[in-house]
GROMACS .gro file of C-alpha atoms in nm:
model
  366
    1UNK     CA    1   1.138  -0.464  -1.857
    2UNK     CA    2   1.230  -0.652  -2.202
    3UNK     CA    3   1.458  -0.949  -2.231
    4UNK     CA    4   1.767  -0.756  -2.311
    5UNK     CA    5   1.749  -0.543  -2.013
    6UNK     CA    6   1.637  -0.266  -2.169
    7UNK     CA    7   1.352  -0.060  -1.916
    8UNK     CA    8   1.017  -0.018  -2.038
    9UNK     CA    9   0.953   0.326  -2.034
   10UNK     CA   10   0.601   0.418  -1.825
   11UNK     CA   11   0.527   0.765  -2.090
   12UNK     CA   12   0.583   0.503  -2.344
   13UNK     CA   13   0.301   0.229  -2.230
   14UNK     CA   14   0.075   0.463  -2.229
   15UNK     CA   15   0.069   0.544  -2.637
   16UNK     CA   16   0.084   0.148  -2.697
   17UNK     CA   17  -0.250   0.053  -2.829
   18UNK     CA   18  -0.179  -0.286  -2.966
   19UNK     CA   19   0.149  -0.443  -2.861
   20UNK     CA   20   0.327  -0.590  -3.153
   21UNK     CA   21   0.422  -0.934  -3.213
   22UNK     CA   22   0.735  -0.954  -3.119
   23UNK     CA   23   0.679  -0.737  -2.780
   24UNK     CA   24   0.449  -1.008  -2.689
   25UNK     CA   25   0.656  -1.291  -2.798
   26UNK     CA   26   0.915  -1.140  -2.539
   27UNK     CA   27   0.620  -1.019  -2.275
   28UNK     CA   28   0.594  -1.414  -2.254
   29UNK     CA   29   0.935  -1.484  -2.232
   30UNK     CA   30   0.945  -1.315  -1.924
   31UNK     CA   31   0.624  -1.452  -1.763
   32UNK     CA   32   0.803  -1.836  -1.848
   33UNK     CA   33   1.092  -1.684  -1.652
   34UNK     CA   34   0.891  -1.582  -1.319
   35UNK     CA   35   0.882  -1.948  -1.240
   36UNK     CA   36   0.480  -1.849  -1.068
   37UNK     CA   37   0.425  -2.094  -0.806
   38UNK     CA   38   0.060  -2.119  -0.628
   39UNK     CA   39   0.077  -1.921  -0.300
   40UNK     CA   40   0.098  -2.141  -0.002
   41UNK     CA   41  -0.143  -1.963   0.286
   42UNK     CA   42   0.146  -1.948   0.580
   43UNK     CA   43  -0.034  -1.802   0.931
   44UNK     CA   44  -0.371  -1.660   0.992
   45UNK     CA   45  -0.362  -1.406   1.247
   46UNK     CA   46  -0.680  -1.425   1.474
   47UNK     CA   47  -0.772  -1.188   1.784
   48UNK     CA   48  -1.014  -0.955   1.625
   49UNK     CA   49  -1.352  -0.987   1.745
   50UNK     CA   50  -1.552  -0.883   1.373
   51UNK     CA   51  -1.583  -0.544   1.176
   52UNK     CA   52  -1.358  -0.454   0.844
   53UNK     CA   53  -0.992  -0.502   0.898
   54UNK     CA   54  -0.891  -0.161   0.746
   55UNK     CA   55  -0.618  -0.093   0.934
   56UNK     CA   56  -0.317  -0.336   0.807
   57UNK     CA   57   0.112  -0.263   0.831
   58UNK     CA   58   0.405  -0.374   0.808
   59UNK     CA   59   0.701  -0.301   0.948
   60UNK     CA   60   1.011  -0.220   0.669
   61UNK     CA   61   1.210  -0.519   0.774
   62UNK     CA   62   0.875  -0.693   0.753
   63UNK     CA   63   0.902  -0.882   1.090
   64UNK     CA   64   0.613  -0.688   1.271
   65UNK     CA   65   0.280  -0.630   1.149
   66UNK     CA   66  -0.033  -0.419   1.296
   67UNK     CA   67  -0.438  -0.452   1.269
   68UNK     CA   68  -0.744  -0.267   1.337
   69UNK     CA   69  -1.066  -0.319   1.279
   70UNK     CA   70  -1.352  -0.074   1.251
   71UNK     CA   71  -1.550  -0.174   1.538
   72UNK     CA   72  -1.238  -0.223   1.796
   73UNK     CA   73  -1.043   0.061   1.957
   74UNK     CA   74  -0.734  -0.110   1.968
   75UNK     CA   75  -0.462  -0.207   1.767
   76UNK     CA   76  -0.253  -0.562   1.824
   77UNK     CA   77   0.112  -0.548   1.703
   78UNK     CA   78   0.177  -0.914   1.571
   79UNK     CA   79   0.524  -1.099   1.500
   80UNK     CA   80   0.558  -1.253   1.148
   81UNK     CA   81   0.507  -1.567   1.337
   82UNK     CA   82   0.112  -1.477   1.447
   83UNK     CA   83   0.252  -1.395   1.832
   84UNK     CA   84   0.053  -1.149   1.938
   85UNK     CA   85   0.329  -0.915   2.065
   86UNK     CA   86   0.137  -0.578   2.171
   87UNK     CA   87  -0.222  -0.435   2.227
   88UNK     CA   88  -0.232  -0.016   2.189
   89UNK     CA   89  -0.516   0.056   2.423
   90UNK     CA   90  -0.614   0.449   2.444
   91UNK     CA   91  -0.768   0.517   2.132
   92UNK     CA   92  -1.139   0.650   2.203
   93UNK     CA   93  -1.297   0.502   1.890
   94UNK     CA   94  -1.250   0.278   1.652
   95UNK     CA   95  -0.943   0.225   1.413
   96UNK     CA   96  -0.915   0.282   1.076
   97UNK     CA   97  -0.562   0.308   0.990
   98UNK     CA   98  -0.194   0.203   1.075
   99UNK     CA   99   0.165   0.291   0.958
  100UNK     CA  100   0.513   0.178   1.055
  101UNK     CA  101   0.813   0.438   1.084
  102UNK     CA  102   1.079   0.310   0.921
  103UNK     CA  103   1.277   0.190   1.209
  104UNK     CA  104   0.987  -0.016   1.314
  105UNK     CA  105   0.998   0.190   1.677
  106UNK     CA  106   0.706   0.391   1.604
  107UNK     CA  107   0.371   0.320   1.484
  108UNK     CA  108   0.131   0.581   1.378
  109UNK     CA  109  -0.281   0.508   1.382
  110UNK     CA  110  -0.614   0.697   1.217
  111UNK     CA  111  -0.886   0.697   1.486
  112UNK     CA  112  -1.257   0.785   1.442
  113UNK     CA  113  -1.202   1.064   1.777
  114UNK     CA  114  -1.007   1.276   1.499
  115UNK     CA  115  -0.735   1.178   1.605
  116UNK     CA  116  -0.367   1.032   1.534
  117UNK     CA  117  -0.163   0.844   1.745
  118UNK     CA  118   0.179   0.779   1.805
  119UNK     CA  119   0.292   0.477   1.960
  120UNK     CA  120   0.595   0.266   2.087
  121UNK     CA  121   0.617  -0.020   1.955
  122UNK     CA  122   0.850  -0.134   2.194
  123UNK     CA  123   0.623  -0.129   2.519
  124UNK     CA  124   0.274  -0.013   2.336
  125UNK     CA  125   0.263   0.329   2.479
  126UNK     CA  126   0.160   0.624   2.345
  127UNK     CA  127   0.355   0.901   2.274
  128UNK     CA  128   0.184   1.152   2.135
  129UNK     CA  129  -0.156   1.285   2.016
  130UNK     CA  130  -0.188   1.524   1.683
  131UNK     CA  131  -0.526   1.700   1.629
  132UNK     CA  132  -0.653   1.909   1.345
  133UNK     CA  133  -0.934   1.661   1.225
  134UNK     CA  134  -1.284   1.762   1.315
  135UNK     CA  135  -1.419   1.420   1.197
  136UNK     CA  136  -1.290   1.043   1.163
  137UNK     CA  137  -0.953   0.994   1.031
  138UNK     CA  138  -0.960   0.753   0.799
  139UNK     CA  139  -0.619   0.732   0.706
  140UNK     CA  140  -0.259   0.720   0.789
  141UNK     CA  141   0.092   0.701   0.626
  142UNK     CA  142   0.442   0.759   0.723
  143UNK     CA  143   0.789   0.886   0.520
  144UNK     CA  144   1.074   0.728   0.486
  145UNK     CA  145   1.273   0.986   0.640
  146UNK     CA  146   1.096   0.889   0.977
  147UNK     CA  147   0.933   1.221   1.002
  148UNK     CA  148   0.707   1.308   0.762
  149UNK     CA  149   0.324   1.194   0.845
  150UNK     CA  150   0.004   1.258   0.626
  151UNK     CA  151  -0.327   1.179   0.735
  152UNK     CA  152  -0.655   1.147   0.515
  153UNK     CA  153  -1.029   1.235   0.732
  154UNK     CA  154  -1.396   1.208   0.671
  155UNK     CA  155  -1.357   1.617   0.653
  156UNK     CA  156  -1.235   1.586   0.317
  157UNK     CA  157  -0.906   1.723   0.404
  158UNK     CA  158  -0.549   1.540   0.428
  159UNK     CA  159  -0.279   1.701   0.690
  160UNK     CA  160   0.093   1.715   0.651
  161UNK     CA  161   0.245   1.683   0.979
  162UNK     CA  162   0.647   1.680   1.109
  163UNK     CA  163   0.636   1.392   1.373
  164UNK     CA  164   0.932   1.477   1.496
  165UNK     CA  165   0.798   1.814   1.646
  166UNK     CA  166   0.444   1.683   1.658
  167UNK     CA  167   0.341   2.033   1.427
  168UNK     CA  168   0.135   2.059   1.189
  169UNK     CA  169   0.241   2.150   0.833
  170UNK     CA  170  -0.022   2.205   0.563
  171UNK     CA  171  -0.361   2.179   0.586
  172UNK     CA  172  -0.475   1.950   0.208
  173UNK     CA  173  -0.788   2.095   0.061
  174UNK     CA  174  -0.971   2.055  -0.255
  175UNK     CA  175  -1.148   1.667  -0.210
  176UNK     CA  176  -1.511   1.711  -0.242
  177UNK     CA  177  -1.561   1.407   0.015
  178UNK     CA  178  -1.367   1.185   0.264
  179UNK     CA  179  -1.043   1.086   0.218
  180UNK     CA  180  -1.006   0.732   0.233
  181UNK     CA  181  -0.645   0.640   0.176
  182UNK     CA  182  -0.306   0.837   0.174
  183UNK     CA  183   0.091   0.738   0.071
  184UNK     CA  184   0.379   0.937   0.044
  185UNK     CA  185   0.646   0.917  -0.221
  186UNK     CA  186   0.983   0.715  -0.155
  187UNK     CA  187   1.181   1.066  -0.166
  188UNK     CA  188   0.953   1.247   0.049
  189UNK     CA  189   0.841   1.529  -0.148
  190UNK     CA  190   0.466   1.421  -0.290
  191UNK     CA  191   0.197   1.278  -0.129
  192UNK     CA  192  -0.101   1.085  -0.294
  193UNK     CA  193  -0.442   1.115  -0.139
  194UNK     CA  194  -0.727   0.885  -0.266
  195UNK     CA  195  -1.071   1.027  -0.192
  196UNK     CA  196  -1.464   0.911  -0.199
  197UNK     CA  197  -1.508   1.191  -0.464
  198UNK     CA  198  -1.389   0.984  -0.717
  199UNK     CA  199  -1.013   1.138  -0.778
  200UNK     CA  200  -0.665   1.144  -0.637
  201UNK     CA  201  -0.501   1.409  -0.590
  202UNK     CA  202  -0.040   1.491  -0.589
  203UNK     CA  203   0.046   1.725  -0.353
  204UNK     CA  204   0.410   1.879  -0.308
  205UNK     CA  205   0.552   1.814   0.072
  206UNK     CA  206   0.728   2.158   0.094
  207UNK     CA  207   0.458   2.372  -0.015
  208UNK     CA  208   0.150   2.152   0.032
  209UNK     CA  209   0.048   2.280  -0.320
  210UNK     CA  210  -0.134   2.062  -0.528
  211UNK     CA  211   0.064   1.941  -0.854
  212UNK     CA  212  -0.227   1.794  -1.019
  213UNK     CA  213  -0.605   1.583  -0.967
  214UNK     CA  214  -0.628   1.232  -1.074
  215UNK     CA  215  -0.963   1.169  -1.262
  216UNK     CA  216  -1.101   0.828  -1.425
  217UNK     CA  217  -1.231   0.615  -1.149
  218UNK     CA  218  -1.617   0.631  -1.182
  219UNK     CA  219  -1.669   0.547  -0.773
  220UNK     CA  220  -1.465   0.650  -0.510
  221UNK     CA  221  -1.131   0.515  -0.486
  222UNK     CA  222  -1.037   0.323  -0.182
  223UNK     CA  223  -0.675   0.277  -0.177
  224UNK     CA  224  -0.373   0.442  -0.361
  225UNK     CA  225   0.036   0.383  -0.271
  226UNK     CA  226   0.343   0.492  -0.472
  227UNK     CA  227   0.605   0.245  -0.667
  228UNK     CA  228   0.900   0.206  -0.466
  229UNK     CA  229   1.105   0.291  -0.813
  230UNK     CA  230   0.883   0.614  -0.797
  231UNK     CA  231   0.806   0.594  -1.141
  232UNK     CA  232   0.393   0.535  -1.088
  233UNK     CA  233   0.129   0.574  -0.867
  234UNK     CA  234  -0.175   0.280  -0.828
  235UNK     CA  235  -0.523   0.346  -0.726
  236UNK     CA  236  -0.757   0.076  -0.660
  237UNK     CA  237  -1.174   0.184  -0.664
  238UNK     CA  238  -1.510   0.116  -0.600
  239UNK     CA  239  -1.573   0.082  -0.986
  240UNK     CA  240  -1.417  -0.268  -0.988
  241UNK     CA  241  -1.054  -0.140  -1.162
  242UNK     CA  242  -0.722  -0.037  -1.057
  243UNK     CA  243  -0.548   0.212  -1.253
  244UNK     CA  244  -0.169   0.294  -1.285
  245UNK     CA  245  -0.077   0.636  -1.317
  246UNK     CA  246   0.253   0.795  -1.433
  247UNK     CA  247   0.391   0.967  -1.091
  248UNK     CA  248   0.602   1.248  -1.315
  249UNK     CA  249   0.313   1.425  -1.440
  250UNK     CA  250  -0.040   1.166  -1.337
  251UNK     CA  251  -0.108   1.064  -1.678
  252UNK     CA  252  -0.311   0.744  -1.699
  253UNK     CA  253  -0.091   0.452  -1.807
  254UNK     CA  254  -0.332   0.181  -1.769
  255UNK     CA  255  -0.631   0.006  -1.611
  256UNK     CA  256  -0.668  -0.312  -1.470
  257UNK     CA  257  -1.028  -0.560  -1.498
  258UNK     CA  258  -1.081  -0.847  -1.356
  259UNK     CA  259  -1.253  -0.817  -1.012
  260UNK     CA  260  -1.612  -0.822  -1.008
  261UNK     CA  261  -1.669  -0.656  -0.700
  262UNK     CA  262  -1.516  -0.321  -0.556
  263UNK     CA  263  -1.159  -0.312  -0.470
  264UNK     CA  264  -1.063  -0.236  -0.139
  265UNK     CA  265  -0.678  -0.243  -0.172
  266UNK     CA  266  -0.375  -0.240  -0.363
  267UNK     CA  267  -0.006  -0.252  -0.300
  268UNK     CA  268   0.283  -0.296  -0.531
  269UNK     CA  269   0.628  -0.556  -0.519
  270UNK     CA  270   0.928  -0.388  -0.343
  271UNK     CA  271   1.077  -0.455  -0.677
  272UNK     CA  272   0.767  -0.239  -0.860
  273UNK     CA  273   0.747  -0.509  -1.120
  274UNK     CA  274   0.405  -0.679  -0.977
  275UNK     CA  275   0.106  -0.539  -0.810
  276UNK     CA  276  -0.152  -0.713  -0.596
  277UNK     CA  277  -0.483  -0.646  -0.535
  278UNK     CA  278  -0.795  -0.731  -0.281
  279UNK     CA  279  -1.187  -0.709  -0.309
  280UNK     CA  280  -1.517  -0.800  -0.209
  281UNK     CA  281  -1.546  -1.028  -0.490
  282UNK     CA  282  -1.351  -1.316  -0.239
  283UNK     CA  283  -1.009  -1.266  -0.420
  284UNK     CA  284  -0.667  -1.125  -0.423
  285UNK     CA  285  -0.496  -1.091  -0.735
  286UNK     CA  286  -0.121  -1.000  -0.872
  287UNK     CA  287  -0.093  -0.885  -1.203
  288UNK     CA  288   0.229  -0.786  -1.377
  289UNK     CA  289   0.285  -0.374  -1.365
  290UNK     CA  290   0.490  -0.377  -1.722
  291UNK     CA  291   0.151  -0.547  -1.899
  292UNK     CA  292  -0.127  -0.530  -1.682
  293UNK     CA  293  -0.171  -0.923  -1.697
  294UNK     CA  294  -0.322  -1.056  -1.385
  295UNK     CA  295  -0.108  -1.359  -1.294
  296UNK     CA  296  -0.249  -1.489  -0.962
  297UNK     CA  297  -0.510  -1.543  -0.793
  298UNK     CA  298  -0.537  -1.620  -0.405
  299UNK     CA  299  -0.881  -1.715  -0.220
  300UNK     CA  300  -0.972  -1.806   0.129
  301UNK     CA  301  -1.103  -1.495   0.296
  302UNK     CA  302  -1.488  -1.428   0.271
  303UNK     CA  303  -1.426  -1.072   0.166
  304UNK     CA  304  -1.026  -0.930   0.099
  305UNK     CA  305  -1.040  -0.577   0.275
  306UNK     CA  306  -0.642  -0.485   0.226
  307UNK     CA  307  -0.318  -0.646   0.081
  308UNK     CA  308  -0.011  -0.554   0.134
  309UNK     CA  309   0.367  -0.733   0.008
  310UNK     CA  310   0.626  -0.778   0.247
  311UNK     CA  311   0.904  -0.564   0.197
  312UNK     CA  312   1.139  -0.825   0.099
  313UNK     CA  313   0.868  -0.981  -0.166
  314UNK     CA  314   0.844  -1.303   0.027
  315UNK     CA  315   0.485  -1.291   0.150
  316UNK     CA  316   0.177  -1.141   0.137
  317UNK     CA  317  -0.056  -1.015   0.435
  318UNK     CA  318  -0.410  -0.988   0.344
  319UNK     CA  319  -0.710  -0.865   0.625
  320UNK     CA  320  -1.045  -0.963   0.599
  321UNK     CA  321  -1.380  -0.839   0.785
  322UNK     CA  322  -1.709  -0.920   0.956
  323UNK     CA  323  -1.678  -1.322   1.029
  324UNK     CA  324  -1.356  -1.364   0.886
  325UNK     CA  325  -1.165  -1.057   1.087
  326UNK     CA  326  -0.851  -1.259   1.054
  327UNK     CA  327  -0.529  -1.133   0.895
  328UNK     CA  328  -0.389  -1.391   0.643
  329UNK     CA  329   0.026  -1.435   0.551
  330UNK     CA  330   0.048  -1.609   0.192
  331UNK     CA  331   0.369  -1.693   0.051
  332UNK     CA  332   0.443  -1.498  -0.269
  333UNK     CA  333   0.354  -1.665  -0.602
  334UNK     CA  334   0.653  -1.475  -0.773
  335UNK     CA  335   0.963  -1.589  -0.757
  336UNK     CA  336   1.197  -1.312  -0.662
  337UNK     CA  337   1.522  -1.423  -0.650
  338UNK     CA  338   1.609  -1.238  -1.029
  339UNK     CA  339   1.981  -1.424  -1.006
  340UNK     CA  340   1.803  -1.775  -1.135
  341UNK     CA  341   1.632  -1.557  -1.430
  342UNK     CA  342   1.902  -1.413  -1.724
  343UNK     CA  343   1.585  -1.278  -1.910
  344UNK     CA  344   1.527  -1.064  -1.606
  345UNK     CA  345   1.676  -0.773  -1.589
  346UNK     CA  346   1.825  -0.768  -1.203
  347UNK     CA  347   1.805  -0.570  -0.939
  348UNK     CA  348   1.910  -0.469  -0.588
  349UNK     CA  349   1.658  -0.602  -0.344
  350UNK     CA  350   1.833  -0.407  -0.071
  351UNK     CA  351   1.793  -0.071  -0.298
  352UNK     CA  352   1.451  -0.146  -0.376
  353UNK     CA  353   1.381  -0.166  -0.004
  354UNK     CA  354   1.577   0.149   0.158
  355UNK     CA  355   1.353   0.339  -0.140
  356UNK     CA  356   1.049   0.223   0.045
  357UNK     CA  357   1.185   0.217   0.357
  358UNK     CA  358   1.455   0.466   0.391
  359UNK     CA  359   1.772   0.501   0.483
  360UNK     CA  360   1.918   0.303   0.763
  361UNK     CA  361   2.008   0.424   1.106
  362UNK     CA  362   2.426   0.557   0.998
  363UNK     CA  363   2.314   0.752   0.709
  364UNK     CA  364   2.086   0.980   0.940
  365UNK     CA  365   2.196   1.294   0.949
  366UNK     CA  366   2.014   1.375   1.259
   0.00000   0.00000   0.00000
């Protein structure tokens, strides 16, 4: 977004080849606006015994968070404070993914017995069990409309499932290798699924067609997720770059260098103005979405495994792996409150968050 409020259009970003003067005179306006502050490390979040810390949520009102690792069968439910509120015992294998329903009274988990789980997040039970994975599942995201569940497997195929009736929807085919990450657009009707072949691919929710294949990472890509504006997708890869793609039709809009290791997450503001980023190389980064200019950089864990922003942009909550299986809460370096920033054009942190989150409890239908 420019100074005068104007949005930046994403078709447009990706025809600029060499910004002009002026654009960057006012690209720095803005960045002299964020008022960047270091991030100040806030908890760290220790019970796991060692392994990769792939499994990493939070809850939409950000207050609960969830952890696996890939050597541990279950799953500890955490307060933003670092209480240790709930262990989900029952899984038969290892962990490898976690995701929040939007009312924060579900969780769902990717196990390596095929498996997904259901849980309550209220007493740690489990409530249900979907199969249709013959190998690991690797994967696991949830809609905002509380129902909608996709799940990403070493099999090479994603599933489309309606929680609600615990059925299975569409079966995802065309990834050459596992699927290794998964999200699900803010409206419901595309999912993203990130794969060790090297692409993404858009599906369509109602049909389970596929819309179109993401190509341009050069090693597999290890995490993707949607804006919470909608308006692009980011994948984050093996090949050391994250790229942003335009969600409307998955043109590339840009790429982002700077680690110098693989990158083994991504997640973007609830605002969709910043993005942050985690890899092997020891770091966590946040760059700006609008430029691509890497603005942060966080250290501490021996190797960053996933990221993820807090859905009211206040923190960060990083995981790490082997002998530093700890998760990690960081206060943000950006400065969200856009009231103390007239160059910034506002907007509705409660919006931005029922688009990632959905809608609250009185506008359900059901």
């Amino acid at each position: 977004f420019f100074p005068n409020g104007d949005a930046l259009s994403l078709e447009s970003t990706r025809c600029l080849s060499s910004p002009s003067l002026d654009r960057q005179k006012e690209h720095r306006a803005i960045m002299d606006a964020l008022s960047l502050q270091p991030a100040q490390e806030l908890r760290v979040l220790q019970r796991h015994k060692g392994g990769v810390l792939w499994g990493l949520a939070l809850s939409c009102d950000g207050q609960l968070l969830a952890s696996s690792s890939n050597v541990e069968t279950e799953v500890v439910v955490w307060s933003q404070r670092g209480q240790c509120l709930l262990l989900l015992l029952g899984h038969a294998a290892p962990v490898s993914g976690a995701a929040f329903f939007p009312d924060g009274q579900m969780l769902a988990t990717a196990c390596d017995d095929n498996m997904v789980y259901l849980w309550s997040c209220q007493d740690g039970s489990q409530l249900h069990q979907l199969a249709g994975h013959s190998s690991e599942v690797g994967c696991v995201a949830v809609g905002s409309d509380g129902r909608t569940v996709v799940s990403g497997g070493h099999d090479c195929v994603a599933l489309l499932w309606d929680a609600r009736e615990q059925r299975l929807l569409h079966t995802l085919r065309g990834h050459g290798n596992a699927v290794w990450d998964c999200a699900i657009s803010p409206d419901c009707t595309s999912v993203v699924t990130a794969s060790h072949d090297e692409t993404l691919r858009v599906w369509q929710v109602a049909s389970g067609k596929l819309l179109f294949v993401l190509t341009g990472h050069s090693r597999a890509v290890n995490g993707c997720c949607y804006a919470p504006n909608g308006a692009f997708l980011l994948s984050c890869s093996d090949d050391n770059t994250l790229k942003l793609w335009d969600s409307a039709d998955g043109m590339l809009i840009r790429t982002l260098q700077g680690h110098t290791q693989r990158v083994t997450g991504c997640d973007i503001s609830p605002d969709s103005r910043f993005i942050v980023s985690c890899s092997g190389d020891q770091r966590a980064k946040v760059w700006e979405a609008a430029s691509g200019e890497e603005i942060h950089t966080l250290h501490e864990h021996t190797k960053f495994t996933r990221c993820r922003w807090s859905p009211d942009g206040t923190y960060l909550a990083t995981s790490g792996s082997f002998n530093d299986a700890t998760v990690r809460l960081w206060s943000s370096p950006v400065d969200m409150n856009y009231d103390d920033h007239p160059l910034l054009l506002p907007i509705d942190g409660e919006a931005a968050k029922r688009a990632a989150c959905g809608p609250d409890d009185d506008d359900d239908d059901d």
